[in-house]
Amino acid sequence: MGALAGIITGSIVFYINYDFGLFNASFAFVKQFLFNFLMASYNTKLIERLVYRIDEKWLAILLGGFLPAVIATGSVFLVHWIGQTPQAWHSTYWQGFFNLPIFTITAWMYCSGVAEKHPLLRCMFLTKTSKQ
């Protein structure tokens, strides 16, 4: 999941920064790829923990989508800003629009038990420490 997200978002960030040279665009791609690769499992586990600790289903879905989206978007902005990506804000803000629905759907999936019912989703989203 992280590698796929890294390739997709890294390619977009590469394109956004291409006018600043191949090196800058490539470095922005690498930062974005590594961020997604490393953060995908963190965000998934954070969503899972929020969902299983909050009793109100609607609140669990809302917070399970919103909090990881804010953390992920803010963190990736810091990675690009500190790493001096030429278009740090442009390389970041659009990701929030994707993160919020993806994380919200993931939270709903945990709340509804969909991840437990389907083998492919179970292998992607549930770990040995998941509540089952």
PDB file of C-alpha atoms in Angstrom:
ATOM      1  CA  MET A   1       0.000   0.000   0.000  1.00  0.00           C
ATOM      2  CA  GLY A   2       2.775   2.408   0.940  1.00  0.00           C
ATOM      3  CA  ALA A   3       4.833   1.682  -2.169  1.00  0.00           C
ATOM      4  CA  LEU A   4       1.842   2.148  -4.464  1.00  0.00           C
ATOM      5  CA  ALA A   5       0.834   5.391  -2.741  1.00  0.00           C
ATOM      6  CA  GLY A   6       4.459   6.541  -2.877  1.00  0.00           C
ATOM      7  CA  ILE A   7       4.752   5.931  -6.604  1.00  0.00           C
ATOM      8  CA  ILE A   8       1.478   7.682  -7.389  1.00  0.00           C
ATOM      9  CA  THR A   9       1.943  10.703  -5.129  1.00  0.00           C
ATOM     10  CA  GLY A  10       5.675  10.872  -5.811  1.00  0.00           C
ATOM     11  CA  SER A  11       4.987  11.088  -9.537  1.00  0.00           C
ATOM     12  CA  ILE A  12       2.546  13.943  -8.994  1.00  0.00           C
ATOM     13  CA  VAL A  13       5.043  15.783  -6.792  1.00  0.00           C
ATOM     14  CA  PHE A  14       7.763  15.169  -9.415  1.00  0.00           C
ATOM     15  CA  TYR A  15       5.534  16.807 -12.038  1.00  0.00           C
ATOM     16  CA  ILE A  16       4.708  19.766  -9.761  1.00  0.00           C
ATOM     17  CA  ASN A  17       8.421  20.469  -9.188  1.00  0.00           C
ATOM     18  CA  TYR A  18       9.754  19.608 -12.672  1.00  0.00           C
ATOM     19  CA  ASP A  19      10.091  23.289 -13.681  1.00  0.00           C
ATOM     20  CA  PHE A  20      12.789  23.636 -11.000  1.00  0.00           C
ATOM     21  CA  GLY A  21      15.034  21.027 -12.603  1.00  0.00           C
ATOM     22  CA  LEU A  22      15.387  17.276 -12.748  1.00  0.00           C
ATOM     23  CA  PHE A  23      17.339  17.081  -9.489  1.00  0.00           C
ATOM     24  CA  ASN A  24      14.771  19.054  -7.475  1.00  0.00           C
ATOM     25  CA  ALA A  25      11.883  17.122  -8.996  1.00  0.00           C
ATOM     26  CA  SER A  26      13.606  13.766  -8.381  1.00  0.00           C
ATOM     27  CA  PHE A  27      14.484  14.667  -4.803  1.00  0.00           C
ATOM     28  CA  ALA A  28      10.872  15.741  -4.183  1.00  0.00           C
ATOM     29  CA  PHE A  29       9.744  12.373  -5.615  1.00  0.00           C
ATOM     30  CA  VAL A  30      12.084  10.465  -3.276  1.00  0.00           C
ATOM     31  CA  LYS A  31      10.900  12.422  -0.210  1.00  0.00           C
ATOM     32  CA  GLN A  32       7.264  11.829  -1.118  1.00  0.00           C
ATOM     33  CA  PHE A  33       7.800   8.147  -1.893  1.00  0.00           C
ATOM     34  CA  LEU A  34       9.626   7.458   1.372  1.00  0.00           C
ATOM     35  CA  PHE A  35       7.045   9.401   3.367  1.00  0.00           C
ATOM     36  CA  ASN A  36       4.173   7.372   1.922  1.00  0.00           C
ATOM     37  CA  PHE A  37       6.058   4.112   2.183  1.00  0.00           C
ATOM     38  CA  LEU A  38       6.807   4.646   5.865  1.00  0.00           C
ATOM     39  CA  MET A  39       3.597   6.394   6.909  1.00  0.00           C
ATOM     40  CA  ALA A  40       1.034   4.059   5.304  1.00  0.00           C
ATOM     41  CA  SER A  41       1.279   1.489   8.071  1.00  0.00           C
ATOM     42  CA  TYR A  42       1.339   4.172  10.779  1.00  0.00           C
ATOM     43  CA  ASN A  43      -1.823   5.813   9.464  1.00  0.00           C
ATOM     44  CA  THR A  44      -3.626   2.489   9.075  1.00  0.00           C
ATOM     45  CA  LYS A  45      -2.758   1.464  12.630  1.00  0.00           C
ATOM     46  CA  LEU A  46      -3.750   4.896  13.969  1.00  0.00           C
ATOM     47  CA  ILE A  47      -7.152   4.614  12.294  1.00  0.00           C
ATOM     48  CA  GLU A  48      -7.597   1.117  13.697  1.00  0.00           C
ATOM     49  CA  ARG A  49      -6.731   2.226  17.235  1.00  0.00           C
ATOM     50  CA  LEU A  50      -9.061   5.213  17.085  1.00  0.00           C
ATOM     51  CA  VAL A  51     -11.942   3.111  15.778  1.00  0.00           C
ATOM     52  CA  TYR A  52     -11.567   0.359  18.370  1.00  0.00           C
ATOM     53  CA  ARG A  53     -11.190   2.788  21.300  1.00  0.00           C
ATOM     54  CA  ILE A  54     -14.150   5.045  20.507  1.00  0.00           C
ATOM     55  CA  ASP A  55     -17.536   3.534  21.306  1.00  0.00           C
ATOM     56  CA  GLU A  56     -19.678   5.880  19.192  1.00  0.00           C
ATOM     57  CA  LYS A  57     -19.476   4.536  15.630  1.00  0.00           C
ATOM     58  CA  TRP A  58     -20.071   7.882  13.893  1.00  0.00           C
ATOM     59  CA  LEU A  59     -17.466   9.625  16.061  1.00  0.00           C
ATOM     60  CA  ALA A  60     -14.954   6.812  15.473  1.00  0.00           C
ATOM     61  CA  ILE A  61     -15.408   7.132  11.704  1.00  0.00           C
ATOM     62  CA  LEU A  62     -15.216  10.928  11.822  1.00  0.00           C
ATOM     63  CA  LEU A  63     -12.079  11.041  13.976  1.00  0.00           C
ATOM     64  CA  GLY A  64     -10.571   7.999  12.258  1.00  0.00           C
ATOM     65  CA  GLY A  65     -10.741   9.890   8.982  1.00  0.00           C
ATOM     66  CA  PHE A  66      -9.977  13.420  10.140  1.00  0.00           C
ATOM     67  CA  LEU A  67      -7.079  13.046  12.601  1.00  0.00           C
ATOM     68  CA  PRO A  68      -4.831  10.864  10.407  1.00  0.00           C
ATOM     69  CA  ALA A  69      -5.557  13.132   7.420  1.00  0.00           C
ATOM     70  CA  VAL A  70      -4.450  16.212   9.358  1.00  0.00           C
ATOM     71  CA  ILE A  71      -1.362  14.432  10.717  1.00  0.00           C
ATOM     72  CA  ALA A  72      -0.396  13.014   7.310  1.00  0.00           C
ATOM     73  CA  THR A  73      -0.926  16.271   5.422  1.00  0.00           C
ATOM     74  CA  GLY A  74       0.893  18.335   8.048  1.00  0.00           C
ATOM     75  CA  SER A  75       3.767  15.863   8.234  1.00  0.00           C
ATOM     76  CA  VAL A  76       4.282  15.666   4.492  1.00  0.00           C
ATOM     77  CA  PHE A  77       4.261  19.467   4.295  1.00  0.00           C
ATOM     78  CA  LEU A  78       7.015  19.583   6.933  1.00  0.00           C
ATOM     79  CA  VAL A  79       9.018  16.971   5.005  1.00  0.00           C
ATOM     80  CA  HIS A  80       8.844  19.071   1.838  1.00  0.00           C
ATOM     81  CA  TRP A  81       9.293  22.429   3.597  1.00  0.00           C
ATOM     82  CA  ILE A  82      12.275  21.335   5.706  1.00  0.00           C
ATOM     83  CA  GLY A  83      13.683  19.434   2.722  1.00  0.00           C
ATOM     84  CA  GLN A  84      13.416  22.636   0.657  1.00  0.00           C
ATOM     85  CA  THR A  85      11.136  21.276  -2.042  1.00  0.00           C
ATOM     86  CA  PRO A  86      10.621  24.263  -4.365  1.00  0.00           C
ATOM     87  CA  GLN A  87       6.821  23.923  -4.406  1.00  0.00           C
ATOM     88  CA  ALA A  88       6.353  22.564  -0.863  1.00  0.00           C
ATOM     89  CA  TRP A  89       2.776  23.819  -0.419  1.00  0.00           C
ATOM     90  CA  HIS A  90       1.692  22.826  -3.929  1.00  0.00           C
ATOM     91  CA  SER A  91       3.281  19.421  -3.402  1.00  0.00           C
ATOM     92  CA  THR A  92       1.219  18.926  -0.243  1.00  0.00           C
ATOM     93  CA  TYR A  93      -2.204  20.531   0.014  1.00  0.00           C
ATOM     94  CA  TRP A  94      -3.925  18.399  -2.647  1.00  0.00           C
ATOM     95  CA  GLN A  95      -3.074  15.253  -0.696  1.00  0.00           C
ATOM     96  CA  GLY A  96      -5.445  16.262   2.093  1.00  0.00           C
ATOM     97  CA  PHE A  97      -8.331  15.996  -0.360  1.00  0.00           C
ATOM     98  CA  PHE A  98      -7.376  12.372  -1.017  1.00  0.00           C
ATOM     99  CA  ASN A  99      -6.362  11.460   2.529  1.00  0.00           C
ATOM    100  CA  LEU A 100      -9.613  12.513   4.151  1.00  0.00           C
ATOM    101  CA  PRO A 101     -11.936  10.243   2.103  1.00  0.00           C
ATOM    102  CA  ILE A 102      -9.452   7.353   2.011  1.00  0.00           C
ATOM    103  CA  PHE A 103      -8.932   7.429   5.785  1.00  0.00           C
ATOM    104  CA  THR A 104     -12.656   7.880   6.420  1.00  0.00           C
ATOM    105  CA  ILE A 105     -13.463   4.851   4.255  1.00  0.00           C
ATOM    106  CA  THR A 106     -10.783   2.885   6.091  1.00  0.00           C
ATOM    107  CA  ALA A 107     -12.311   3.878   9.449  1.00  0.00           C
ATOM    108  CA  TRP A 108     -15.770   2.845   8.205  1.00  0.00           C
ATOM    109  CA  MET A 109     -14.292  -0.442   7.004  1.00  0.00           C
ATOM    110  CA  TYR A 110     -12.966  -1.190  10.495  1.00  0.00           C
ATOM    111  CA  CYS A 111     -16.237  -0.130  12.160  1.00  0.00           C
ATOM    112  CA  SER A 112     -18.409  -2.215   9.865  1.00  0.00           C
ATOM    113  CA  GLY A 113     -16.194  -5.307  10.000  1.00  0.00           C
ATOM    114  CA  VAL A 114     -15.691  -5.347   6.227  1.00  0.00           C
ATOM    115  CA  ALA A 115     -11.941  -5.885   6.669  1.00  0.00           C
ATOM    116  CA  GLU A 116     -12.577  -9.076   8.621  1.00  0.00           C
ATOM    117  CA  LYS A 117     -14.993 -10.538   6.068  1.00  0.00           C
ATOM    118  CA  HIS A 118     -12.919 -10.248   2.883  1.00  0.00           C
ATOM    119  CA  PRO A 119      -9.590 -12.122   2.582  1.00  0.00           C
ATOM    120  CA  LEU A 120      -7.790  -9.466   0.512  1.00  0.00           C
ATOM    121  CA  LEU A 121      -8.786  -6.658   2.879  1.00  0.00           C
ATOM    122  CA  ARG A 122      -7.988  -8.812   5.896  1.00  0.00           C
ATOM    123  CA  CYS A 123      -4.447  -9.375   4.644  1.00  0.00           C
ATOM    124  CA  MET A 124      -3.967  -5.647   3.846  1.00  0.00           C
ATOM    125  CA  PHE A 125      -5.509  -4.058   6.942  1.00  0.00           C
ATOM    126  CA  LEU A 126      -5.494  -6.495   9.831  1.00  0.00           C
ATOM    127  CA  THR A 127      -2.385  -7.417  11.792  1.00  0.00           C
ATOM    128  CA  LYS A 128      -1.664  -9.838  14.605  1.00  0.00           C
ATOM    129  CA  THR A 129      -2.449  -7.067  17.087  1.00  0.00           C
ATOM    130  CA  SER A 130      -5.747  -6.095  15.456  1.00  0.00           C
ATOM    131  CA  LYS A 131      -8.925  -6.509  17.453  1.00  0.00           C
ATOM    132  CA  GLN A 132     -10.824  -9.345  15.808  1.00  0.00           C
TER     133      GLN A 132
END
